[in-house]
CSV table of C-alpha atoms and ligand atoms in Angstrom, one decimal:
chain,number,residue,atom,x,y,z
J,286,MET,CA,-51.2,22.6,31.0
J,287,ASP,CA,-48.7,20.2,29.3
J,288,LYS,CA,-49.8,16.7,28.8
J,289,PRO,CA,-47.7,14.1,30.6
J,290,VAL,CA,-46.8,12.4,27.3
J,291,ASN,CA,-45.4,15.7,26.0
J,292,LYS,CA,-43.3,16.0,29.2
J,293,VAL,CA,-41.9,12.6,28.7
J,294,ARG,CA,-41.1,13.4,25.1
J,295,GLU,CA,-39.4,16.6,26.1
J,296,ALA,CA,-37.4,14.8,28.8
J,297,LYS,CA,-36.2,12.3,26.2
J,298,LEU,CA,-35.3,15.2,23.8
J,299,GLU,CA,-33.5,16.8,26.7
J,300,LEU,CA,-31.4,13.7,27.2
J,301,TYR,CA,-30.7,13.4,23.6
J,302,ARG,CA,-29.8,17.0,22.9
J,303,LYS,CA,-29.4,19.3,25.8
J,304,LYS,CA,-29.4,22.6,24.0
J,305,GLY,CA,-32.0,22.2,21.3
J,306,LYS,CA,-31.1,22.3,17.6
J,307,ILE,CA,-27.6,23.6,17.1
J,308,HIS,CA,-27.2,26.4,14.5
J,309,ALA,CA,-23.5,27.1,14.5
J,310,ARG,CA,-22.3,30.5,13.7
J,311,ALA,CA,-20.1,30.8,10.6
J,312,VAL,CA,-16.4,31.4,11.3
J,313,THR,CA,-13.3,32.1,9.2
J,314,GLY,CA,-9.8,31.2,10.0
J,315,ARG,CA,-7.0,28.6,9.4
J,316,PHE,CA,-8.9,25.6,10.9
J,317,ASN,CA,-12.0,26.4,9.0
J,318,THR,CA,-9.9,26.6,5.8
J,319,LEU,CA,-8.2,23.3,6.6
J,320,ARG,CA,-11.6,21.7,7.4
J,321,TRP,CA,-13.1,22.8,4.0
J,322,SER,CA,-9.9,21.7,2.2
J,323,MET,CA,-10.5,18.2,3.6
J,324,VAL,CA,-14.1,18.4,2.6
J,325,TRP,CA,-13.1,19.2,-1.0
J,326,LEU,CA,-10.3,16.7,-1.1
J,327,THR,CA,-12.3,13.7,0.3
J,328,GLN,CA,-15.3,14.5,-1.8
J,329,ILE,CA,-13.4,15.0,-5.1
J,330,VAL,CA,-11.9,11.6,-4.5
J,331,PHE,CA,-15.2,10.0,-3.5
J,332,TYR,CA,-17.4,11.4,-6.2
J,333,GLY,CA,-14.7,11.4,-8.8
J,334,ALA,CA,-12.8,8.1,-8.5
J,335,CYS,CA,-15.7,5.9,-9.7
J,336,TRP,CA,-15.6,7.7,-13.0
J,337,LEU,CA,-12.0,7.0,-13.8
J,338,ASN,CA,-11.3,4.3,-16.3
J,339,TRP,CA,-8.2,2.0,-16.6
J,340,ASP,CA,-6.8,0.5,-19.7
J,341,ALA,CA,-5.8,-3.0,-18.8
J,342,ASN,CA,-3.9,-4.1,-21.9
J,343,GLY,CA,-6.6,-3.0,-24.3
J,344,THR,CA,-9.6,-3.7,-22.0
J,345,ILE,CA,-11.2,-0.6,-20.6
J,346,ARG,CA,-12.7,-1.0,-17.1
J,347,GLN,CA,-13.5,1.1,-14.1
J,348,ALA,CA,-10.3,1.9,-12.3
J,349,VAL,CA,-11.7,1.4,-8.7
J,350,LEU,CA,-14.2,-1.3,-8.4
J,351,PHE,CA,-15.2,-3.9,-5.8
J,352,ASP,CA,-16.5,-6.6,-8.1
J,353,ILE,CA,-18.1,-8.8,-5.4
J,354,ALA,CA,-19.8,-11.2,-7.8
J,355,HIS,CA,-16.4,-12.2,-9.3
J,356,GLU,CA,-14.5,-11.7,-6.0
J,357,LYS,CA,-12.1,-9.1,-7.3
J,358,LEU,CA,-11.0,-5.7,-6.2
J,359,TYR,CA,-9.7,-3.4,-8.9
J,360,LEU,CA,-7.4,-0.6,-7.8
J,361,PHE,CA,-6.1,0.9,-11.1
J,362,GLY,CA,-3.5,-1.6,-12.3
J,363,LEU,CA,-3.8,-3.8,-9.2
J,364,VAL,CA,-6.3,-6.6,-9.1
J,365,LEU,CA,-6.8,-8.2,-5.6
J,366,TRP,CA,-8.4,-11.6,-5.0
J,367,PRO,CA,-9.6,-13.4,-1.9
J,368,GLN,CA,-6.0,-14.9,-1.8
J,369,ASP,CA,-4.9,-11.3,-1.1
J,370,ALA,CA,-6.9,-11.1,2.2
J,371,LEU,CA,-3.6,-10.7,4.1
J,372,LEU,CA,-3.0,-7.3,2.3
J,373,LEU,CA,-6.5,-6.2,3.2
J,374,ALA,CA,-5.9,-7.2,6.8
J,375,ILE,CA,-2.7,-5.2,6.9
J,376,ALA,CA,-4.4,-2.2,5.3
J,377,LEU,CA,-7.1,-2.3,8.1
J,378,ILE,CA,-4.5,-2.7,10.8
J,379,LEU,CA,-2.5,0.2,9.4
J,380,ALA,CA,-5.7,2.4,9.3
J,381,ALA,CA,-6.6,1.5,12.9
J,382,THR,CA,-3.0,2.1,14.1
J,383,GLY,CA,-2.8,5.3,12.2
J,384,LEU,CA,-6.0,6.5,13.9
J,385,PHE,CA,-4.6,5.6,17.3
J,386,PHE,CA,-1.3,7.3,16.5
J,387,THR,CA,-2.9,10.6,15.4
J,388,THR,CA,-5.2,10.5,18.4
J,389,ALA,CA,-2.3,10.0,20.8
J,390,LEU,CA,-0.6,13.0,19.2
J,391,ALA,CA,-3.5,15.4,18.6
J,392,GLY,CA,-6.8,14.0,19.9
J,393,ARG,CA,-9.7,13.5,17.6
J,394,LEU,CA,-8.1,15.0,14.5
J,395,PHE,CA,-9.8,12.4,12.3
J,396,CYS,CA,-13.2,13.3,13.7
J,397,GLY,CA,-12.8,17.0,13.1
J,398,PHE,CA,-11.3,16.8,9.6
J,399,ALA,CA,-11.8,13.5,7.8
J,400,CYS,CA,-14.7,11.5,9.4
J,401,PRO,CA,-17.5,11.1,6.8
J,402,GLN,CA,-20.0,12.1,9.5
J,403,THR,CA,-18.2,15.4,10.0
J,404,VAL,CA,-17.6,16.0,6.4
J,405,TYR,CA,-21.2,15.4,5.3
J,406,THR,CA,-22.6,17.4,8.3
J,407,ALA,CA,-20.5,20.3,7.2
J,408,ILE,CA,-21.8,20.0,3.6
J,409,PHE,CA,-25.5,19.7,4.7
J,410,ALA,CA,-25.1,22.6,7.2
J,411,TRP,CA,-23.6,24.7,4.4
J,412,ILE,CA,-26.6,24.0,2.2
J,413,GLU,CA,-28.9,24.9,5.1
J,414,ALA,CA,-27.1,28.2,5.6
J,415,LYS,CA,-27.3,29.0,1.9
J,416,VAL,CA,-31.1,28.3,1.9
J,417,GLU,CA,-32.2,29.5,5.3
J,418,GLY,CA,-29.6,32.2,6.1
J,419,ASP,CA,-27.1,32.6,8.9
J,420,HIS,CA,-27.4,31.1,12.4
J,421,LEU,CA,-29.7,34.0,13.7
J,422,ALA,CA,-32.0,33.7,10.7
J,423,ARG,CA,-32.2,29.9,11.2
J,424,LEU,CA,-33.0,30.3,14.9
J,425,LYS,CA,-35.7,32.8,14.0
J,426,LEU,CA,-37.1,30.5,11.3
J,427,ASP,CA,-37.2,27.6,13.8
J,428,GLN,CA,-39.3,29.7,16.2
J,429,SER,CA,-41.6,31.1,13.6
J,430,PRO,CA,-45.0,29.4,12.8
J,431,MET,CA,-45.3,27.4,9.6
J,432,GLY,CA,-46.3,29.8,6.8
J,433,PRO,CA,-45.6,30.0,3.0
J,434,HIS,CA,-42.1,31.4,3.4
J,435,LYS,CA,-41.1,28.8,6.0
J,436,LEU,CA,-42.7,26.0,3.9
J,437,LEU,CA,-40.8,27.1,0.8
J,438,VAL,CA,-37.3,27.3,2.4
J,439,ARG,CA,-37.8,24.1,4.3
J,440,THR,CA,-39.0,22.3,1.2
J,441,THR,CA,-36.1,23.7,-0.8
J,442,LYS,CA,-33.6,22.7,1.8
J,443,HIS,CA,-34.9,19.1,2.2
J,444,ALA,CA,-35.1,18.7,-1.6
J,445,ILE,CA,-31.5,19.7,-2.0
J,446,TRP,CA,-30.5,17.4,0.9
J,447,ALA,CA,-32.4,14.6,-0.7
J,448,ALA,CA,-30.8,15.1,-4.1
J,449,LEU,CA,-27.4,15.1,-2.6
J,450,ALA,CA,-28.1,12.0,-0.5
J,451,ILE,CA,-29.4,10.2,-3.6
J,452,TRP,CA,-26.3,11.1,-5.6
J,453,THR,CA,-24.1,10.0,-2.7
J,454,ALA,CA,-25.9,6.6,-2.7
J,455,ILE,CA,-25.5,6.3,-6.4
J,456,THR,CA,-21.8,7.0,-6.1
J,457,PHE,CA,-21.4,4.5,-3.3
J,458,VAL,CA,-23.1,1.7,-5.2
J,459,GLY,CA,-21.1,2.8,-8.3
J,460,TYR,CA,-18.0,1.4,-6.6
J,461,PHE,CA,-19.6,-2.1,-6.6
J,462,THR,CA,-21.5,-2.0,-9.9
J,463,PRO,CA,-19.7,-0.1,-12.7
J,464,ILE,CA,-21.3,3.4,-12.4
J,465,ARG,CA,-21.7,3.7,-16.2
J,466,GLN,CA,-23.8,0.5,-16.2
J,467,LEU,CA,-25.6,1.5,-13.1
J,468,LEU,CA,-26.9,4.9,-14.1
J,469,PRO,CA,-29.1,3.7,-17.1
J,470,THR,CA,-30.7,1.0,-14.9
J,471,ILE,CA,-31.6,3.5,-12.2
J,472,SER,CA,-33.6,5.8,-14.6
J,473,ASP,CA,-36.2,3.0,-15.2
J,474,TRP,CA,-35.5,1.2,-11.9
J,475,GLN,CA,-34.1,-2.0,-13.5
J,476,VAL,CA,-31.5,-2.4,-10.7
J,477,GLY,CA,-30.8,-5.7,-9.0
J,478,PRO,CA,-32.2,-6.4,-5.5
J,479,TRP,CA,-29.0,-5.7,-3.7
J,480,GLU,CA,-28.3,-2.5,-5.7
J,481,GLY,CA,-31.9,-1.4,-5.0
J,482,PHE,CA,-31.5,-2.0,-1.3
J,483,TRP,CA,-28.2,-0.2,-1.0
J,484,LEU,CA,-29.3,2.8,-3.1
J,485,ILE,CA,-32.3,3.3,-0.8
J,486,PHE,CA,-30.5,2.5,2.4
J,487,TYR,CA,-27.5,4.6,1.7
J,488,ALA,CA,-29.5,7.6,0.5
J,489,ALA,CA,-31.8,7.4,3.6
J,490,PHE,CA,-28.7,6.9,5.9
J,491,THR,CA,-26.8,9.9,4.5
J,492,TYR,CA,-29.9,12.1,4.7
J,493,ALA,CA,-30.7,11.1,8.3
J,494,GLN,CA,-27.2,11.1,9.6
J,495,ALA,CA,-25.9,14.4,8.0
J,496,GLY,CA,-29.1,16.3,7.7
J,497,LEU,CA,-31.1,15.4,10.8
J,498,ALA,CA,-28.9,13.7,13.4
J,499,ARG,CA,-25.7,15.6,12.8
J,500,GLU,CA,-23.6,16.2,15.9
J,501,ALA,CA,-25.8,13.8,17.8
J,502,VAL,CA,-24.0,11.0,16.0
J,503,CYS,CA,-20.7,12.2,17.3
J,504,GLN,CA,-22.1,12.7,20.8
J,505,HIS,CA,-24.3,9.7,21.3
J,506,MET,CA,-23.7,7.0,18.6
J,507,CYS,CA,-20.0,7.0,17.8
J,508,PRO,CA,-18.2,4.6,20.0
J,509,TYR,CA,-14.8,6.2,19.2
J,510,SER,CA,-15.6,9.2,21.3
J,511,ARG,CA,-16.1,7.0,24.3
J,512,PHE,CA,-12.8,5.1,24.2
J,513,GLN,CA,-10.5,7.8,22.6
J,514,GLY,CA,-9.4,8.8,26.1
J,515,VAL,CA,-7.4,5.6,26.5
J,516,MET,CA,-5.1,6.8,23.7
J,517,PHE,CA,-4.4,10.1,25.4
J,518,ASP,CA,-1.5,10.9,27.6
J,519,SER,CA,-0.6,14.1,29.4
J,520,ALA,CA,1.3,15.3,26.3
J,521,THR,CA,-1.5,14.7,23.8
J,522,ARG,CA,-2.4,18.0,22.2
J,523,THR,CA,-6.1,18.7,22.0
J,524,VAL,CA,-8.2,21.8,21.5
J,525,SER,CA,-8.0,23.4,24.9
J,526,TYR,CA,-8.8,26.6,26.7
J,527,ASP,CA,-5.9,28.2,28.6
J,528,ALA,CA,-7.7,28.9,31.8
J,529,GLN,CA,-4.6,30.3,33.5
J,530,ARG,CA,-4.6,33.0,30.9
J,531,GLY,CA,-8.3,33.4,30.4
J,532,GLU,CA,-9.7,33.4,33.9
J,533,PRO,CA,-11.2,35.2,35.6
J,534,ARG,CA,-13.2,35.8,32.5
J,535,SER,CA,-14.9,39.2,32.3
J,536,ALA,CA,-16.7,41.2,29.7
J,537,ARG,CA,-14.9,44.3,31.2
J,538,ARG,CA,-11.4,42.9,30.7
J,539,GLN,CA,-9.7,46.3,30.2
J,540,THR,CA,-11.0,47.8,33.5
J,541,GLY,CA,-10.2,45.1,36.0
J,542,ASN,CA,-7.7,42.5,37.0
J,543,SER,CA,-9.4,39.9,34.8
J,544,GLY,CA,-8.1,37.3,32.4
J,545,ASP,CA,-8.1,37.5,28.6
J,546,CYS,CA,-11.5,35.8,28.1
J,547,VAL,CA,-14.0,38.6,27.5
J,548,ASP,CA,-16.8,36.0,27.9
J,549,CYS,CA,-18.3,36.8,24.5
J,550,GLY,CA,-19.4,33.3,24.0
J,551,ILE,CA,-18.5,33.2,20.3
J,552,CYS,CA,-16.4,30.0,20.8
J,553,VAL,CA,-19.6,28.3,21.9
J,554,GLN,CA,-21.7,29.8,19.1
J,555,VAL,CA,-19.4,28.4,16.4
J,556,CYS,CA,-19.1,25.0,17.9
J,557,PRO,CA,-20.8,22.4,15.7
J,558,THR,CA,-21.4,20.2,18.8
J,559,GLY,CA,-22.6,23.1,20.9
J,560,ILE,CA,-20.2,22.7,23.8
J,561,ASP,CA,-18.2,25.2,25.8
J,562,ILE,CA,-14.5,24.4,25.5
J,563,ARG,CA,-13.9,26.5,28.6
J,564,ASP,CA,-15.5,23.7,30.7
J,565,GLY,CA,-12.4,21.6,29.9
J,566,LEU,CA,-11.8,18.5,27.7
J,567,GLN,CA,-15.1,16.9,26.8
J,568,TYR,CA,-15.9,13.7,24.9
J,569,GLN,CA,-18.2,15.7,22.6
J,570,CYS,CA,-15.4,17.8,21.3
J,571,ILE,CA,-14.4,16.6,17.8
J,572,ASN,CA,-11.2,18.8,17.7
J,573,CYS,CA,-12.4,20.8,14.7
J,574,GLY,CA,-10.6,23.9,15.9
J,575,LEU,CA,-13.4,26.3,14.9
J,576,CYS,CA,-13.4,27.7,18.4
J,577,ILE,CA,-9.7,28.5,18.0
J,578,ASP,CA,-10.5,30.5,14.8
J,579,ALA,CA,-13.3,32.3,16.6
J,580,CYS,CA,-11.3,33.1,19.7
J,581,ASP,CA,-8.3,34.2,17.7
J,582,GLU,CA,-10.5,36.7,15.9
J,583,VAL,CA,-11.8,38.0,19.2
J,584,MET,CA,-8.2,38.3,20.6
J,585,HIS,CA,-7.1,40.1,17.5
J,586,LYS,CA,-10.0,42.6,17.9
J,587,ILE,CA,-9.1,43.4,21.6
J,588,GLY,CA,-5.4,43.6,20.8
J,589,ALA,CA,-4.4,40.4,22.7
J,590,PRO,CA,-2.3,37.6,21.4
J,591,GLY,CA,-4.1,34.7,19.8
J,592,GLY,CA,-4.0,31.2,21.3
J,593,LEU,CA,-6.3,31.6,24.3
J,594,ILE,CA,-7.9,28.5,22.8
J,595,ARG,CA,-5.3,26.4,21.0
J,596,PHE,CA,-4.0,22.9,20.5
J,597,ALA,CA,-2.2,22.3,23.8
J,598,SER,CA,-1.5,19.4,26.1
J,599,GLU,CA,-2.2,19.0,29.7
J,600,ILE,CA,1.5,19.6,30.7
J,601,GLU,CA,1.8,22.6,28.4
J,602,LEU,CA,-1.3,24.2,30.0
J,603,ALA,CA,0.3,23.5,33.4
J,604,GLY,CA,3.2,25.6,32.3
J,605,HIS,CA,5.7,22.8,31.6
J,606,PRO,CA,7.6,22.4,28.3
J,607,ALA,CA,6.2,19.9,25.8
J,608,THR,CA,7.9,16.5,25.6
J,609,HIS,CA,8.5,14.4,22.6
J,610,SER,CA,10.7,11.8,24.3
J,611,PRO,CA,9.5,8.3,23.3
J,612,ALA,CA,10.5,7.1,26.8
J,613,LYS,CA,7.9,9.5,28.3
J,614,ARG,CA,5.3,8.7,25.6
J,615,PRO,CA,5.2,4.9,25.4
J,616,ARG,CA,1.8,4.9,23.6
J,617,VAL,CA,3.1,7.1,20.8
J,618,ALA,CA,6.3,5.0,20.5
J,619,ILE,CA,4.2,1.8,20.4
J,620,TYR,CA,1.8,3.1,17.8
J,621,ALA,CA,4.7,4.5,15.7
J,622,GLY,CA,6.5,1.1,15.9
J,623,LEU,CA,3.4,-0.8,14.9
J,624,LEU,CA,2.9,1.6,11.9
J,625,LEU,CA,6.5,1.0,10.8
J,626,ILE,CA,6.2,-2.8,11.2
J,627,PHE,CA,2.9,-3.1,9.3
J,628,SER,CA,4.0,-0.7,6.6
J,629,GLY,CA,7.1,-2.8,6.0
J,630,LEU,CA,5.0,-6.0,6.1
J,631,GLY,CA,2.5,-4.5,3.6
J,632,ILE,CA,5.3,-3.4,1.2
J,633,TRP,CA,7.0,-6.7,1.4
J,634,THR,CA,3.7,-8.7,0.9
J,635,LEU,CA,2.9,-6.5,-2.1
J,636,SER,CA,6.4,-6.9,-3.6
J,637,GLN,CA,6.2,-10.7,-3.2
J,638,ARG,CA,2.8,-10.9,-4.7
J,639,SER,CA,2.6,-12.7,-8.0
J,640,PRO,CA,-0.3,-12.7,-10.5
J,641,LEU,CA,0.4,-16.4,-10.9
J,642,LEU,CA,0.2,-19.1,-8.2
J,643,VAL,CA,1.0,-22.7,-8.8
J,644,ASP,CA,0.2,-25.7,-6.7
J,645,VAL,CA,1.7,-29.1,-7.6
J,646,LEU,CA,0.2,-32.5,-6.6
J,647,ARG,CA,2.0,-35.7,-7.5
J,648,ASP,CA,-0.4,-38.4,-8.6
J,649,ARG,CA,-0.1,-40.8,-5.7
J,650,GLY,CA,-2.4,-43.4,-7.3
J,651,ALA,CA,0.2,-44.4,-9.9
J,652,LEU,CA,3.5,-43.7,-8.2
J,653,LEU,CA,5.7,-44.3,-11.2
J,654,ARG,CA,5.6,-46.0,-14.6
J,655,GLU,CA,8.3,-47.5,-16.8
J,656,THR,CA,7.9,-46.9,-20.5
J,657,ALA,CA,8.9,-49.4,-23.3
J,658,GLU,CA,12.1,-47.3,-23.8
J,659,GLY,CA,13.0,-47.7,-20.2
J,660,ARG,CA,12.3,-44.1,-19.1
J,661,ILE,CA,10.6,-43.6,-15.8
J,662,GLU,CA,7.4,-41.5,-15.7
J,663,ASN,CA,5.6,-39.7,-12.9
J,664,ALA,CA,2.2,-38.0,-13.3
J,665,TYR,CA,1.3,-34.6,-11.7
J,666,THR,CA,-1.6,-32.3,-11.4
J,667,LEU,CA,-0.7,-28.6,-11.5
J,668,LYS,CA,-3.2,-26.0,-10.3
J,669,LEU,CA,-2.6,-22.8,-12.2
J,670,MET,CA,-4.1,-19.8,-10.4
J,671,ASN,CA,-4.3,-16.8,-12.8
J,672,LEU,CA,-4.6,-13.7,-10.5
J,673,SER,CA,-4.2,-11.2,-13.3
J,674,ASP,CA,-7.2,-9.5,-15.0
J,675,GLN,CA,-6.4,-11.1,-18.3
J,676,ARG,CA,-6.6,-14.6,-19.7
J,677,GLY,CA,-3.1,-16.1,-19.6
J,678,ASP,CA,-1.1,-18.7,-21.6
J,679,PHE,CA,1.5,-20.5,-19.7
J,680,ARG,CA,4.5,-22.7,-20.5
J,681,ILE,CA,5.5,-25.4,-18.0
J,682,GLU,CA,9.1,-26.6,-17.7
J,683,VAL,CA,10.7,-28.9,-15.3
J,684,GLU,CA,14.3,-29.2,-13.9
J,685,GLY,CA,16.3,-30.8,-11.1
J,686,MET,CA,17.3,-34.1,-12.6
J,687,PRO,CA,19.5,-35.1,-15.6
J,688,GLY,CA,17.5,-35.6,-18.8
J,689,ILE,CA,14.2,-34.7,-17.1
J,690,THR,CA,11.4,-33.6,-19.5
J,691,ILE,CA,7.7,-33.2,-19.8
J,692,GLU,CA,6.0,-35.7,-22.1
J,693,GLY,CA,3.3,-34.3,-24.3
J,694,GLN,CA,1.5,-31.0,-23.8
J,695,ASN,CA,3.3,-28.4,-21.7
J,696,GLU,CA,1.4,-25.2,-22.7
J,697,PHE,CA,-1.9,-24.4,-21.1
J,698,SER,CA,-4.3,-21.4,-20.7
J,699,ALA,CA,-6.2,-20.1,-17.7
J,700,GLU,CA,-9.0,-17.6,-17.6
J,701,SER,CA,-8.6,-14.5,-15.5
J,702,GLY,CA,-9.3,-15.3,-11.9
J,703,SER,CA,-9.6,-19.0,-12.5
J,704,ILE,CA,-7.9,-22.0,-11.0
J,705,GLN,CA,-7.0,-24.3,-13.9
J,706,PRO,CA,-6.0,-27.9,-13.1
J,707,VAL,CA,-3.7,-29.4,-15.7
J,708,SER,CA,-2.2,-32.9,-15.9
J,709,VAL,CA,1.4,-33.3,-16.7
J,710,THR,CA,3.6,-36.3,-17.3
J,711,VAL,CA,7.3,-36.0,-16.4
J,712,SER,CA,9.9,-38.6,-17.4
J,713,VAL,CA,13.6,-39.2,-16.8
J,714,PRO,CA,16.1,-41.6,-18.5
J,715,PRO,CA,16.9,-44.8,-16.7
J,716,ALA,CA,19.4,-44.7,-13.9
J,717,SER,CA,19.0,-40.9,-13.4
J,718,GLY,CA,19.5,-41.0,-9.7
J,719,ARG,CA,19.3,-43.0,-6.5
J,720,PRO,CA,16.0,-44.9,-5.8
J,721,GLY,CA,13.4,-43.0,-3.9
J,722,LEU,CA,12.1,-39.4,-4.0
J,723,GLN,CA,14.3,-36.9,-5.8
J,724,PRO,CA,13.5,-33.1,-5.6
J,725,ILE,CA,12.4,-31.5,-8.9
J,726,TYR,CA,11.2,-28.0,-9.7
J,727,PHE,CA,8.3,-26.9,-12.0
J,728,ARG,CA,8.8,-23.6,-13.6
J,729,VAL,CA,5.6,-22.0,-15.0
J,730,ALA,CA,6.0,-18.8,-17.1
J,731,SER,CA,3.5,-16.5,-18.7
J,732,LYS,CA,3.8,-16.2,-22.5
J,733,GLN,CA,2.3,-12.7,-22.4
J,734,VAL,CA,4.2,-11.3,-19.5
J,735,PRO,CA,7.7,-12.9,-19.3
J,736,THR,CA,8.3,-11.5,-15.8
J,737,THR,CA,5.4,-13.5,-14.5
J,738,VAL,CA,7.1,-16.8,-13.4
J,739,ALA,CA,6.3,-19.2,-10.6
J,740,VAL,CA,8.6,-22.0,-9.4
J,741,GLU,CA,7.2,-24.8,-7.3
J,742,LYS,CA,9.1,-27.6,-5.7
J,743,SER,CA,7.9,-31.3,-5.9
J,744,SER,CA,9.5,-34.7,-6.0
J,745,PHE,CA,10.1,-37.5,-8.5
J,746,ALA,CA,9.8,-41.1,-7.5
J,747,LEU,CA,12.5,-43.5,-8.9
J,748,PRO,CA,12.3,-47.2,-8.5
E,25,LIG,S1,-14.2,33.3,22.2
E,25,LIG,FE1,-12.4,33.5,23.5
E,25,LIG,S2,-12.9,35.4,24.5
E,25,LIG,FE2,-14.8,34.7,23.7
E,25,LIG,S3,-15.8,33.5,25.3
E,25,LIG,FE3,-14.6,32.1,24.0
E,25,LIG,S4,-12.6,31.9,25.1
E,25,LIG,FE4,-13.6,33.8,25.9
E,26,LIG,S1,-15.1,22.8,21.3
E,26,LIG,FE1,-14.0,23.7,19.6
E,26,LIG,S2,-12.8,22.0,18.7
E,26,LIG,FE2,-14.3,21.1,20.0
E,26,LIG,S3,-16.0,20.6,18.7
E,26,LIG,FE3,-16.4,22.7,19.6
E,26,LIG,S4,-15.6,24.1,18.1
E,26,LIG,FE4,-14.7,22.1,17.6
């Protein structure tokens, strides 16, 4: 007789995963090809980009690097600073709006093809299939008692998973600490505390999420699956079963007055989340389209047209024509409008961005001073913010009043990423204008990059 504690544990497992461990059957077809294309694309970018170098005017550095210690983000030739937080905010808004837009158009496309959880689950499941065999062999192995063979394949699988998870963690940390510097420190564990923490955490996280938890993350942990429904409308195309065409399902389709579904169950066997799409739209469905591939193959074999399971909207399944009218799809129109607005704002912000920012403070302690020659002097403090990734030399000029000039030094240097305060004295000949404050303009130009110029308005006090 089962102990009560075992029954409780089983009940918990039942809640967590209703159908036991899912061993999805392999399938071929256009959505499977698209899915693997996305796996390759995303992983080539992820594992490869940290190895790219960038020549910044003779200085070789990692092309993509989040240099948290120096508050810089390198993206090839672009260097972003905390002052560029607006760009980051726009990028995040664009990503979120893009996600809402694609969800309104075609459901959880991101989940099925680009979400890291889906991508890594696909890779880990592929390794499992290579080591343990197809879905039937894996089911058999699950049910068999532990023996030398099972121990060997299980150890091999977990060792490969662990190696991949560790390399994934190294790659991830390599975007924050230059990967060529990081690797030698890992071999003798001379990494810093934060690097050590993230290496261990990210490796364990990847291993647990993609190897052990898998579809349970999509079903029970991901909040997106719970609120995606609010982005849907009746014209949103999601993976759907055409019940009008498929029902009544029957394994003896040719002999009776039945629908096209031959009840083979293959669409369920290939589903990575273990659901039956014939039960209707379910929050567990990640829109991967593998059941479409499977069913199309079955339809092909029985000589029926494909598309019994397909990307279709509620109104299409009800037999009405699809609508693309923005008036009938306000969500799509709003998301598209927001995408356009924030894309434009991002491009404009980027085009206006200067690697040199200047702040001018007039010395209010000594408002003005008259020299022995009768010239009037005002003192200023200029803050030169060098946002380039190079040390810069800058020449300061002033204009806006007849005979206005800078007394003494007018060339200064600022280190990369620094704010350099410099003191400047400006003078004008006597009787250069009406008493009071007159507008003047400081023009600061880079000596290395002539196009880098900043003009800042200030005022000159006349007696
Ligand atoms: S694969 Fe197609 S035919 Fe087979 S059970 Fe699923 S919907 Fe029916
Ligand atoms: S029901 Fe189809 S589209 Fe949805 S997760 Fe399963 S296989 Fe993918």
